[in-house]
mmCIF file of C-alpha atoms and ligand atoms in Angstrom:
data_model
loop_
_atom_site.group_PDB
_atom_site.id
_atom_site.type_symbol
_atom_site.label_atom_id
_atom_site.label_comp_id
_atom_site.label_asym_id
_atom_site.label_seq_id
_atom_site.Cartn_x
_atom_site.Cartn_y
_atom_site.Cartn_z
ATOM 1 C CA MET A 112 87.141 142.536 100.518
ATOM 2 C CA THR A 113 90.314 140.732 101.428
ATOM 3 C CA ALA A 114 90.626 138.784 104.690
ATOM 4 C CA SER A 115 92.992 141.442 106.073
ATOM 5 C CA ALA A 116 90.095 143.914 106.166
ATOM 6 C CA PHE A 117 88.657 141.954 109.102
ATOM 7 C CA ARG A 118 89.918 141.681 112.673
ATOM 8 C CA LEU A 119 91.379 138.184 112.657
ATOM 9 C CA SER A 120 93.660 136.267 114.982
ATOM 10 C CA ALA A 121 97.449 136.421 114.789
ATOM 11 C CA ARG A 122 97.176 132.768 113.783
ATOM 12 C CA ALA A 123 95.249 133.754 110.640
ATOM 13 C CA GLU A 124 98.413 135.497 109.449
ATOM 14 C CA THR A 125 100.272 132.190 109.421
ATOM 15 C CA VAL A 126 97.918 130.350 107.085
ATOM 16 C CA LYS A 127 98.773 130.758 103.427
ATOM 17 C CA ALA A 128 97.453 128.910 100.387
ATOM 18 C CA SER A 129 99.865 126.082 99.685
ATOM 19 C CA GLU A 130 101.578 125.430 96.406
ATOM 20 C CA ILE A 131 100.238 121.876 96.431
ATOM 21 C CA ARG A 132 96.615 122.859 96.739
ATOM 22 C CA GLU A 133 96.835 125.587 94.126
ATOM 23 C CA LEU A 134 98.588 123.173 91.841
ATOM 24 C CA LEU A 135 96.113 120.357 92.323
ATOM 25 C CA LYS A 136 93.515 122.568 90.677
ATOM 26 C CA LEU A 137 95.454 122.291 87.418
ATOM 27 C CA VAL A 138 96.222 118.601 87.396
ATOM 28 C CA GLY A 139 92.631 117.494 86.735
ATOM 29 C CA ARG A 140 93.186 117.910 82.981
ATOM 30 C CA PRO A 141 92.734 114.483 81.350
ATOM 31 C CA THR A 142 95.961 114.835 79.386
ATOM 32 C CA MET A 143 98.042 115.627 82.474
ATOM 33 C CA ILE A 144 100.577 113.091 83.761
ATOM 34 C CA SER A 145 100.555 113.890 87.444
ATOM 35 C CA PHE A 146 103.481 113.144 89.711
ATOM 36 C CA ALA A 147 102.088 115.780 92.083
ATOM 37 C CA GLY A 148 99.513 114.505 94.594
ATOM 38 C CA GLY A 149 100.364 111.799 97.100
ATOM 39 C CA ILE A 150 97.058 110.092 96.594
ATOM 40 C CA PRO A 151 96.064 106.464 96.071
ATOM 41 C CA ASP A 152 95.030 105.239 92.641
ATOM 42 C CA PRO A 153 91.199 105.126 92.802
ATOM 43 C CA SER A 154 91.143 102.103 90.517
ATOM 44 C CA LEU A 155 92.562 100.179 93.494
ATOM 45 C CA PHE A 156 89.676 100.984 95.830
ATOM 46 C CA ALA A 157 87.925 97.795 96.986
ATOM 47 C CA LEU A 158 84.519 98.875 95.653
ATOM 48 C CA GLY A 159 82.877 95.479 96.160
ATOM 49 C CA ASP A 160 83.965 95.336 99.806
ATOM 50 C CA PHE A 161 82.609 98.827 100.504
ATOM 51 C CA GLN A 162 79.317 98.078 98.714
ATOM 52 C CA ALA A 163 78.873 94.863 100.703
ATOM 53 C CA ALA A 164 79.724 96.652 103.963
ATOM 54 C CA ALA A 165 77.240 99.466 103.275
ATOM 55 C CA ARG A 166 74.490 96.937 102.439
ATOM 56 C CA GLU A 167 75.138 95.081 105.665
ATOM 57 C CA ILE A 168 75.111 98.238 107.802
ATOM 58 C CA PHE A 169 71.752 99.248 106.297
ATOM 59 C CA ALA A 170 70.298 95.712 106.244
ATOM 60 C CA GLY A 171 68.602 96.002 109.647
ATOM 61 C CA PRO A 172 66.946 99.086 111.175
ATOM 62 C CA ALA A 173 68.913 98.926 114.455
ATOM 63 C CA SER A 174 72.315 98.907 112.773
ATOM 64 C CA ALA A 175 71.215 101.520 110.213
ATOM 65 C CA ARG A 176 69.948 103.861 112.946
ATOM 66 C CA GLU A 177 73.158 103.521 114.926
ATOM 67 C CA ALA A 178 75.184 104.292 111.818
ATOM 68 C CA LEU A 179 73.170 107.494 111.287
ATOM 69 C CA GLN A 180 73.290 108.633 114.931
ATOM 70 C CA TYR A 181 75.829 110.705 116.908
ATOM 71 C CA SER A 182 78.447 108.535 118.601
ATOM 72 C CA THR A 183 81.291 108.754 121.122
ATOM 73 C CA THR A 184 84.265 111.068 120.628
ATOM 74 C CA GLU A 185 86.822 108.270 121.147
ATOM 75 C CA GLY A 186 85.453 106.316 118.196
ATOM 76 C CA PHE A 187 83.500 103.154 117.348
ATOM 77 C CA LEU A 188 84.625 100.580 119.928
ATOM 78 C CA PRO A 189 84.945 97.572 117.552
ATOM 79 C CA LEU A 190 87.108 99.717 115.254
ATOM 80 C CA ARG A 191 89.276 100.816 118.201
ATOM 81 C CA GLN A 192 89.611 97.155 119.181
ATOM 82 C CA TRP A 193 90.625 96.263 115.604
ATOM 83 C CA LEU A 194 93.172 99.096 115.644
ATOM 84 C CA ALA A 195 94.541 97.986 119.037
ATOM 85 C CA ASP A 196 95.057 94.481 117.569
ATOM 86 C CA TYR A 197 96.706 96.032 114.484
ATOM 87 C CA MET A 198 99.083 97.986 116.744
ATOM 88 C CA GLY A 199 99.830 94.750 118.608
ATOM 89 C CA LYS A 200 100.982 93.140 115.356
ATOM 90 C CA LYS A 201 103.402 96.050 114.957
ATOM 91 C CA GLY A 202 104.865 95.427 118.404
ATOM 92 C CA VAL A 203 102.822 98.037 120.293
ATOM 93 C CA ALA A 204 100.712 96.355 123.008
ATOM 94 C CA ALA A 205 97.653 98.599 123.222
ATOM 95 C CA GLY A 206 93.988 98.427 124.214
ATOM 96 C CA PRO A 207 91.016 100.477 122.941
ATOM 97 C CA ASP A 208 91.720 103.107 125.634
ATOM 98 C CA ASN A 209 95.008 103.797 123.868
ATOM 99 C CA ILE A 210 93.258 104.607 120.577
ATOM 100 C CA LEU A 211 91.439 107.744 119.446
ATOM 101 C CA VAL A 212 89.784 107.531 116.023
ATOM 102 C CA THR A 213 90.322 110.792 114.141
ATOM 103 C CA SER A 214 89.014 112.400 110.957
ATOM 104 C CA GLY A 215 92.105 111.393 108.983
ATOM 105 C CA SER A 216 95.542 111.416 110.577
ATOM 106 C CA GLN A 217 95.684 115.114 109.678
ATOM 107 C CA GLN A 218 93.248 115.740 112.522
ATOM 108 C CA ALA A 219 95.489 113.741 114.843
ATOM 109 C CA LEU A 220 98.379 116.087 113.969
ATOM 110 C CA ASP A 221 96.171 119.100 114.598
ATOM 111 C CA LEU A 222 94.976 117.779 117.968
ATOM 112 C CA ILE A 223 98.559 117.012 118.994
ATOM 113 C CA GLY A 224 99.573 120.566 118.037
ATOM 114 C CA LYS A 225 96.743 121.881 120.216
ATOM 115 C CA LEU A 226 97.710 119.558 123.060
ATOM 116 C CA THR A 227 101.385 120.405 123.169
ATOM 117 C CA LEU A 228 102.376 123.669 121.516
ATOM 118 C CA ASP A 229 102.569 127.208 122.795
ATOM 119 C CA GLN A 230 103.646 130.207 120.724
ATOM 120 C CA GLY A 231 107.358 129.982 119.910
ATOM 121 C CA ASP A 232 107.829 126.321 120.871
ATOM 122 C CA THR A 233 110.311 124.307 118.859
ATOM 123 C CA VAL A 234 109.288 121.225 116.904
ATOM 124 C CA LEU A 235 112.103 119.011 115.660
ATOM 125 C CA VAL A 236 111.451 117.697 112.163
ATOM 126 C CA SER A 237 113.231 115.947 109.347
ATOM 127 C CA ARG A 238 114.262 118.182 106.477
ATOM 128 C CA PRO A 239 112.334 118.086 104.163
ATOM 129 C CA SER A 240 109.105 117.279 106.013
ATOM 130 C CA TYR A 241 105.391 116.804 105.364
ATOM 131 C CA LEU A 242 103.864 120.112 104.360
ATOM 132 C CA GLY A 243 100.533 119.440 106.123
ATOM 133 C CA ALA A 244 102.311 118.924 109.451
ATOM 134 C CA LEU A 245 104.455 122.033 109.029
ATOM 135 C CA GLN A 246 101.343 124.088 108.267
ATOM 136 C CA CYS A 247 99.388 122.696 111.167
ATOM 137 C CA PHE A 248 102.159 123.131 113.753
ATOM 138 C CA THR A 249 102.869 126.633 112.382
ATOM 139 C CA SER A 250 99.301 127.615 113.172
ATOM 140 C CA TYR A 251 100.026 126.767 116.835
ATOM 141 C CA GLY A 252 103.066 129.037 116.831
ATOM 142 C CA ALA A 253 105.763 126.419 116.219
ATOM 143 C CA ARG A 254 109.311 127.089 115.125
ATOM 144 C CA PHE A 255 111.231 124.271 113.480
ATOM 145 C CA ALA A 256 114.697 122.762 113.782
ATOM 146 C CA ALA A 257 116.267 119.642 112.304
ATOM 147 C CA HIS A 258 115.661 116.595 114.495
ATOM 148 C CA ASP A 259 119.202 115.302 114.024
ATOM 149 C CA ALA A 260 121.153 118.588 114.238
ATOM 150 C CA PRO A 261 123.224 119.448 117.324
ATOM 151 C CA LEU A 262 120.940 121.103 119.823
ATOM 152 C CA ASP A 263 121.520 122.931 123.068
ATOM 153 C CA VAL A 264 118.943 121.378 125.363
ATOM 154 C CA ALA A 265 119.243 124.260 127.809
ATOM 155 C CA THR A 266 118.526 127.036 125.310
ATOM 156 C CA ASP A 267 116.255 125.236 122.884
ATOM 157 C CA PRO A 268 113.819 123.073 124.801
ATOM 158 C CA ALA A 269 111.950 121.398 121.949
ATOM 159 C CA LYS A 270 108.617 119.902 122.943
ATOM 160 C CA LEU A 271 107.906 117.682 119.974
ATOM 161 C CA LEU A 272 109.799 115.517 117.501
ATOM 162 C CA TYR A 273 107.721 114.984 114.373
ATOM 163 C CA LEU A 274 109.004 112.073 112.288
ATOM 164 C CA ILE A 275 107.826 109.932 109.374
ATOM 165 C CA PRO A 276 110.077 106.897 109.863
ATOM 166 C CA ASP A 277 108.880 104.845 106.865
ATOM 167 C CA PHE A 278 109.098 106.059 103.236
ATOM 168 C CA ALA A 279 108.626 109.665 104.228
ATOM 169 C CA ASN A 280 106.581 112.289 102.497
ATOM 170 C CA PRO A 281 108.242 113.933 100.635
ATOM 171 C CA ASP A 282 111.630 112.229 100.201
ATOM 172 C CA GLY A 283 110.793 108.518 100.447
ATOM 173 C CA ARG A 284 113.533 107.939 103.036
ATOM 174 C CA THR A 285 113.297 105.387 105.846
ATOM 175 C CA MET A 286 114.901 105.807 109.261
ATOM 176 C CA ASP A 287 116.922 102.728 110.204
ATOM 177 C CA ARG A 288 116.708 101.163 113.652
ATOM 178 C CA GLY A 289 119.661 103.197 114.917
ATOM 179 C CA ALA A 290 118.081 106.486 113.813
ATOM 180 C CA ARG A 291 114.812 105.505 115.519
ATOM 181 C CA LEU A 292 116.611 104.724 118.771
ATOM 182 C CA ALA A 293 118.593 107.976 118.506
ATOM 183 C CA ALA A 294 115.352 109.951 118.075
ATOM 184 C CA LEU A 295 113.916 108.205 121.115
ATOM 185 C CA SER A 296 116.883 108.989 123.331
ATOM 186 C CA ARG A 297 116.913 112.605 122.112
ATOM 187 C CA ALA A 298 113.212 112.882 123.009
ATOM 188 C CA GLU A 299 113.984 111.444 126.451
ATOM 189 C CA ARG A 300 116.786 113.943 127.030
ATOM 190 C CA LEU A 301 114.516 116.800 126.000
ATOM 191 C CA ASN A 302 111.510 115.383 127.845
ATOM 192 C CA ALA A 303 109.699 115.835 124.529
ATOM 193 C CA LEU A 304 106.939 113.831 122.877
ATOM 194 C CA ILE A 305 107.479 112.002 119.603
ATOM 195 C CA VAL A 306 104.846 112.173 116.883
ATOM 196 C CA GLU A 307 105.385 109.093 114.753
ATOM 197 C CA ASP A 308 103.556 109.653 111.474
ATOM 198 C CA ALA A 309 103.034 106.216 109.932
ATOM 199 C CA ALA A 310 100.910 107.275 106.955
ATOM 200 C CA TYR A 311 102.822 105.080 104.470
ATOM 201 C CA THR A 312 104.078 102.273 106.724
ATOM 202 C CA ASP A 313 101.905 99.514 105.233
ATOM 203 C CA LEU A 314 103.127 100.252 101.715
ATOM 204 C CA ARG A 315 106.501 98.487 101.835
ATOM 205 C CA TYR A 316 107.754 97.029 98.538
ATOM 206 C CA ASP A 317 111.179 95.619 99.519
ATOM 207 C CA GLY A 318 113.128 94.814 102.635
ATOM 208 C CA ALA A 319 111.969 93.848 106.100
ATOM 209 C CA ASP A 320 109.592 95.846 108.310
ATOM 210 C CA LEU A 321 111.294 97.943 110.973
ATOM 211 C CA PRO A 322 109.842 98.346 114.456
ATOM 212 C CA PRO A 323 107.859 101.554 114.922
ATOM 213 C CA ILE A 324 109.434 104.059 117.328
ATOM 214 C CA ALA A 325 106.350 103.441 119.492
ATOM 215 C CA ALA A 326 107.340 99.763 119.775
ATOM 216 C CA LEU A 327 110.976 100.574 120.646
ATOM 217 C CA ASP A 328 109.701 103.071 123.204
ATOM 218 C CA GLN A 329 107.478 100.423 124.756
ATOM 219 C CA GLN A 330 110.293 97.853 124.831
ATOM 220 C CA GLN A 331 112.377 100.311 126.833
ATOM 221 C CA SER A 332 109.700 101.642 129.136
ATOM 222 C CA GLY A 333 107.731 98.414 129.711
ATOM 223 C CA SER A 334 104.200 99.719 129.117
ATOM 224 C CA ILE A 335 102.410 101.934 126.630
ATOM 225 C CA GLU A 336 101.338 104.110 129.543
ATOM 226 C CA LEU A 337 104.982 105.015 130.164
ATOM 227 C CA THR A 338 105.825 105.836 126.540
ATOM 228 C CA ARG A 339 106.308 109.290 125.003
ATOM 229 C CA THR A 340 105.307 108.374 121.432
ATOM 230 C CA LEU A 341 102.025 109.250 119.780
ATOM 231 C CA TYR A 342 101.664 106.970 116.750
ATOM 232 C CA CYS A 343 99.463 108.454 113.994
ATOM 233 C CA GLY A 344 97.984 105.968 111.534
ATOM 234 C CA THR A 345 95.535 106.277 108.670
ATOM 235 C CA PHE A 346 93.494 104.227 106.216
ATOM 236 C CA SER A 347 93.921 106.971 103.615
ATOM 237 C CA LYS A 348 96.784 105.418 101.677
ATOM 238 C CA THR A 349 95.433 101.867 101.836
ATOM 239 C CA LEU A 350 91.605 101.667 101.905
ATOM 240 C CA SER A 351 90.181 105.154 101.255
ATOM 241 C CA PRO A 352 91.186 108.766 101.937
ATOM 242 C CA GLY A 353 87.672 110.082 101.287
ATOM 243 C CA LEU A 354 86.149 108.383 104.326
ATOM 244 C CA ARG A 355 88.622 110.332 106.515
ATOM 245 C CA ILE A 356 89.480 107.662 109.063
ATOM 246 C CA GLY A 357 92.770 107.886 110.924
ATOM 247 C CA TRP A 358 93.807 107.209 114.497
ATOM 248 C CA VAL A 359 96.285 108.097 117.165
ATOM 249 C CA CYS A 360 97.680 105.492 119.554
ATOM 250 C CA GLY A 361 99.495 106.362 122.778
ATOM 251 C CA PRO A 362 99.306 106.523 126.577
ATOM 252 C CA ALA A 363 95.665 106.595 127.740
ATOM 253 C CA ALA A 364 96.211 109.829 129.690
ATOM 254 C CA LEU A 365 97.180 111.665 126.500
ATOM 255 C CA ILE A 366 94.467 109.975 124.437
ATOM 256 C CA ARG A 367 91.859 111.260 126.934
ATOM 257 C CA LYS A 368 93.195 114.823 126.612
ATOM 258 C CA LEU A 369 93.231 114.578 122.813
ATOM 259 C CA ALA A 370 89.614 113.353 122.923
ATOM 260 C CA LEU A 371 88.625 116.496 124.856
ATOM 261 C CA PHE A 372 90.122 118.670 122.117
ATOM 262 C CA LYS A 373 88.469 116.562 119.435
ATOM 263 C CA GLN A 374 85.126 117.084 121.151
ATOM 264 C CA GLY A 375 85.539 120.822 120.671
ATOM 265 C CA GLY A 376 86.529 120.299 117.043
ATOM 266 C CA ASP A 377 84.002 117.917 115.536
ATOM 267 C CA LEU A 378 82.379 115.913 118.395
ATOM 268 C CA HIS A 379 83.364 112.648 116.710
ATOM 269 C CA THR A 380 84.436 111.090 113.438
ATOM 270 C CA ALA A 381 81.525 110.234 111.099
ATOM 271 C CA THR A 382 79.711 107.227 112.600
ATOM 272 C CA PHE A 383 78.787 105.590 109.300
ATOM 273 C CA ASN A 384 82.315 105.979 107.933
ATOM 274 C CA GLN A 385 83.838 104.322 110.992
ATOM 275 C CA ARG A 386 81.473 101.362 110.705
ATOM 276 C CA LEU A 387 82.111 101.050 106.997
ATOM 277 C CA MET A 388 85.868 101.136 107.519
ATOM 278 C CA HIS A 389 85.625 98.605 110.334
ATOM 279 C CA HIS A 390 83.734 96.142 108.069
ATOM 280 C CA VAL A 391 86.201 96.532 105.225
ATOM 281 C CA ALA A 392 89.246 96.381 107.508
ATOM 282 C CA LEU A 393 87.921 93.124 109.020
ATOM 283 C CA THR A 394 87.237 91.463 105.704
ATOM 284 C CA GLY A 395 89.704 92.879 103.218
ATOM 285 C CA PHE A 396 92.616 94.808 104.739
ATOM 286 C CA GLU A 397 95.407 92.344 104.003
ATOM 287 C CA ALA A 398 94.214 91.612 100.457
ATOM 288 C CA GLN A 399 93.913 95.334 99.726
ATOM 289 C CA ILE A 400 97.421 96.066 100.959
ATOM 290 C CA GLU A 401 98.780 93.260 98.834
ATOM 291 C CA ARG A 402 97.029 94.639 95.713
ATOM 292 C CA SER A 403 98.326 98.130 96.414
ATOM 293 C CA ARG A 404 101.860 96.874 96.988
ATOM 294 C CA ILE A 405 101.944 95.012 93.677
ATOM 295 C CA THR A 406 100.724 98.038 91.725
ATOM 296 C CA TYR A 407 102.867 100.671 93.436
ATOM 297 C CA ARG A 408 105.997 98.510 93.480
ATOM 298 C CA ALA A 409 105.785 98.190 89.680
ATOM 299 C CA ARG A 410 105.270 101.956 89.357
ATOM 300 C CA ARG A 411 108.156 102.775 91.682
ATOM 301 C CA ASN A 412 110.353 100.432 89.643
ATOM 302 C CA ALA A 413 109.175 102.061 86.413
ATOM 303 C CA MET A 414 110.014 105.545 87.714
ATOM 304 C CA LEU A 415 113.455 104.528 88.992
ATOM 305 C CA SER A 416 114.219 102.780 85.726
ATOM 306 C CA ALA A 417 113.048 105.762 83.646
ATOM 307 C CA LEU A 418 115.214 108.087 85.761
ATOM 308 C CA GLU A 419 118.246 105.803 85.260
ATOM 309 C CA ARG A 420 117.758 105.994 81.505
ATOM 310 C CA HIS A 421 116.679 109.595 80.967
ATOM 311 C CA ALA A 422 118.069 111.744 83.795
ATOM 312 C CA PRO A 423 120.977 114.044 83.012
ATOM 313 C CA PRO A 424 124.100 113.084 85.013
ATOM 314 C CA ALA A 425 123.821 115.937 87.510
ATOM 315 C CA LEU A 426 120.499 114.737 88.962
ATOM 316 C CA ARG A 427 120.262 112.786 92.228
ATOM 317 C CA TRP A 428 117.248 110.922 93.543
ATOM 318 C CA THR A 429 116.148 108.716 96.425
ATOM 319 C CA ARG A 430 115.318 104.998 96.062
ATOM 320 C CA PRO A 431 112.388 104.433 98.423
ATOM 321 C CA GLU A 432 111.591 100.976 99.799
ATOM 322 C CA GLY A 433 107.901 101.876 99.881
ATOM 323 C CA GLY A 434 105.376 104.691 99.980
ATOM 324 C CA MET A 435 104.573 106.970 97.068
ATOM 325 C CA PHE A 436 107.475 109.394 96.614
ATOM 326 C CA ILE A 437 110.874 109.885 95.008
ATOM 327 C CA TRP A 438 112.815 113.062 95.845
ATOM 328 C CA LEU A 439 114.737 114.464 92.934
ATOM 329 C CA THR A 440 117.586 116.919 93.486
ATOM 330 C CA LEU A 441 118.507 119.153 90.552
ATOM 331 C CA PRO A 442 121.696 121.134 90.032
ATOM 332 C CA GLU A 443 121.908 124.156 92.370
ATOM 333 C CA ASP A 444 121.140 126.668 89.618
ATOM 334 C CA ILE A 445 117.792 125.162 88.626
ATOM 335 C CA ASP A 446 114.726 126.403 90.461
ATOM 336 C CA ALA A 447 112.036 123.715 90.502
ATOM 337 C CA THR A 448 109.224 126.243 90.974
ATOM 338 C CA GLY A 449 110.333 128.000 87.798
ATOM 339 C CA LEU A 450 110.353 124.689 85.999
ATOM 340 C CA LEU A 451 106.826 123.863 87.113
ATOM 341 C CA SER A 452 104.991 126.221 84.769
ATOM 342 C CA GLU A 453 106.937 124.788 81.811
ATOM 343 C CA ALA A 454 106.155 121.279 83.029
ATOM 344 C CA ILE A 455 102.453 122.017 83.395
ATOM 345 C CA ALA A 456 102.413 123.442 79.863
ATOM 346 C CA ALA A 457 103.904 120.089 78.789
ATOM 347 C CA ASP A 458 101.191 118.238 80.792
ATOM 348 C CA ILE A 459 103.418 117.053 83.623
ATOM 349 C CA ALA A 460 102.985 117.966 87.271
ATOM 350 C CA PHE A 461 105.192 117.629 90.342
ATOM 351 C CA VAL A 462 105.570 119.459 93.634
ATOM 352 C CA PRO A 463 108.530 121.842 93.948
ATOM 353 C CA GLY A 464 110.796 120.980 96.884
ATOM 354 C CA GLY A 465 110.552 124.375 98.580
ATOM 355 C CA ALA A 466 107.029 123.480 99.744
ATOM 356 C CA PHE A 467 108.492 120.997 102.241
ATOM 357 C CA PHE A 468 110.732 123.444 104.092
ATOM 358 C CA THR A 469 109.864 126.508 106.141
ATOM 359 C CA ASP A 470 113.148 128.343 105.532
ATOM 360 C CA GLY A 471 113.395 128.707 101.754
ATOM 361 C CA SER A 472 115.504 125.544 101.264
ATOM 362 C CA GLY A 473 114.732 122.908 98.653
ATOM 363 C CA ARG A 474 114.414 125.251 95.672
ATOM 364 C CA ASN A 475 116.423 122.891 93.463
ATOM 365 C CA ALA A 476 114.446 119.793 94.425
ATOM 366 C CA MET A 477 111.095 118.246 93.581
ATOM 367 C CA ARG A 478 108.806 115.550 94.893
ATOM 368 C CA LEU A 479 107.692 112.985 92.349
ATOM 369 C CA SER A 480 104.777 110.732 93.255
ATOM 370 C CA PHE A 481 104.506 107.403 91.453
ATOM 371 C CA SER A 482 101.125 106.327 92.887
ATOM 372 C CA LEU A 483 98.772 107.659 90.238
ATOM 373 C CA ALA A 484 100.338 107.349 86.799
ATOM 374 C CA ASP A 485 100.668 103.906 85.214
ATOM 375 C CA GLU A 486 103.991 102.559 83.978
ATOM 376 C CA ALA A 487 103.557 103.810 80.386
ATOM 377 C CA GLN A 488 102.668 107.314 81.624
ATOM 378 C CA ILE A 489 105.600 107.256 84.035
ATOM 379 C CA GLU A 490 107.974 106.453 81.181
ATOM 380 C CA ILE A 491 106.634 109.304 79.024
ATOM 381 C CA GLY A 492 106.397 111.744 81.948
ATOM 382 C CA ILE A 493 109.932 111.149 83.200
ATOM 383 C CA TYR A 494 111.299 111.341 79.657
ATOM 384 C CA LYS A 495 109.578 114.713 79.104
ATOM 385 C CA LEU A 496 110.527 116.022 82.534
ATOM 386 C CA CYS A 497 114.200 115.130 82.058
ATOM 387 C CA ALA A 498 114.159 116.769 78.629
ATOM 388 C CA LEU A 499 112.760 119.940 80.232
ATOM 389 C CA ILE A 500 115.375 119.914 82.986
ATOM 390 C CA ASN A 501 118.072 119.437 80.380
ATOM 391 C CA ALA A 502 116.823 122.048 77.908
ATOM 392 C CA PRO A 503 117.634 125.271 79.736
ATOM 393 C CA ARG A 504 121.004 123.846 80.780
ATOM 394 C CA LYS A 505 121.889 123.213 77.138
ATOM 395 C CA LYS A 506 120.742 126.720 76.299
ATOM 396 C CA ARG A 507 122.837 128.151 79.131
ATOM 397 C CA ALA A 508 125.847 126.133 78.016
ATOM 398 C CA ALA A 509 125.390 127.367 74.451
ATOM 399 C CA MET A 510 125.357 130.932 75.772
ATOM 400 C CA GLY A 511 128.751 130.260 77.354
ATOM 401 C CA ARG A 512 127.514 130.401 80.988
HETATM 402 N N1 PMP B 866 100.881 112.401 107.151
HETATM 403 C C1 PMP B 866 101.486 112.319 105.962
HETATM 404 C C2 PMP B 866 102.956 112.080 105.935
HETATM 405 C C3 PMP B 866 100.755 112.472 104.793
HETATM 406 O O1 PMP B 866 101.389 112.408 103.615
HETATM 407 C C4 PMP B 866 99.356 112.713 104.863
HETATM 408 C C5 PMP B 866 98.505 112.926 103.640
HETATM 409 N N2 PMP B 866 99.095 113.368 102.524
HETATM 410 C C6 PMP B 866 98.782 112.776 106.129
HETATM 411 C C7 PMP B 866 99.562 112.609 107.251
HETATM 412 C C8 PMP B 866 97.322 113.056 106.315
HETATM 413 O O2 PMP B 866 96.532 112.058 105.752
HETATM 414 P P1 PMP B 866 95.062 111.719 106.206
HETATM 415 O O3 PMP B 866 94.529 112.877 106.975
HETATM 416 O O4 PMP B 866 94.320 111.468 104.952
HETATM 417 O O5 PMP B 866 95.172 110.505 107.072
#
């Protein structure tokens, strides 16, 4: 029987299998050069640090029992303290009461959707935007509009601005200081909350760090309790995505509400995982980030260089200062989804651009991730991909179109 044979919620209608997830099933082939998933290279995981942390947690019965027991919804206090200190280094003065540990930052997005959205509410987003956020806010009834488009405050009272200021998924772009301040003043005018998704912020390869919107907000309002920004962070792109540890930082009043929703969702984030992450963050966070930066910077450079050499003249692409993604724009008449099956047959994967819009835009674009393939694979993959993009155009030209 299909799901539609059952009496489900209206919300169930809005959830559809995503292109990314369907596609990821195919990219496991050992011969595949994948530019598809935005996932860290597992060879970078700090295995020794995690092994040592696990041994220490299980070394004594008291610590081992605590790690195996239920724990508080807000999260493991020493981890929240570590995260508050981390936020402080980014210019956001926060205490543990301003932090909720979540099961990945994806859960933070979901809880924020639950906290703020009613059916038909508008969420302002960048275009393109992170597919997982679009899906999650859609399930709470959201409609979307561009965060920087002219907006009639009276007729379109948006409740939420969802932004990825650093090296965004999917287009790798970074908002400069002026754009961050403009987003903040727009949110103030709308009396809306800002969701600052900082999933890639620690992976900067060139240029100077920019202040998070949460820090600019705090500079203007004087205290975190008076801010309107919920900062969503994660260890997924730096230490481990599998342990599912993220966090949200914001005014304590909102953090308490989010914790109530989290209680109804999963009671708390896995106790052992939080302790493990706390150990590894304490001992090896900086070193791990440095290792990741060196590897990904070289891969980003390799992909940009391969594009310079192999891309047909009509292609355009972004030059990210960090993160994992380059956004490639093809000529208008090329549909990236159509190209994908040919690419997969040639053992190359990417994500078609349409996945990152809710209105059918982005058909002639694709997201290329440089986090997983090494430099030699990137060179071969980009060469083959550019040849594929070029091939039908040559054929069309030969046919006189
Ligand atoms: N935000 C962005 C922009 C992402 O790319 C991702 C993961 N792809 C997430 C949030 C969610 O990550 P996690 O739940 O692993 O923290």
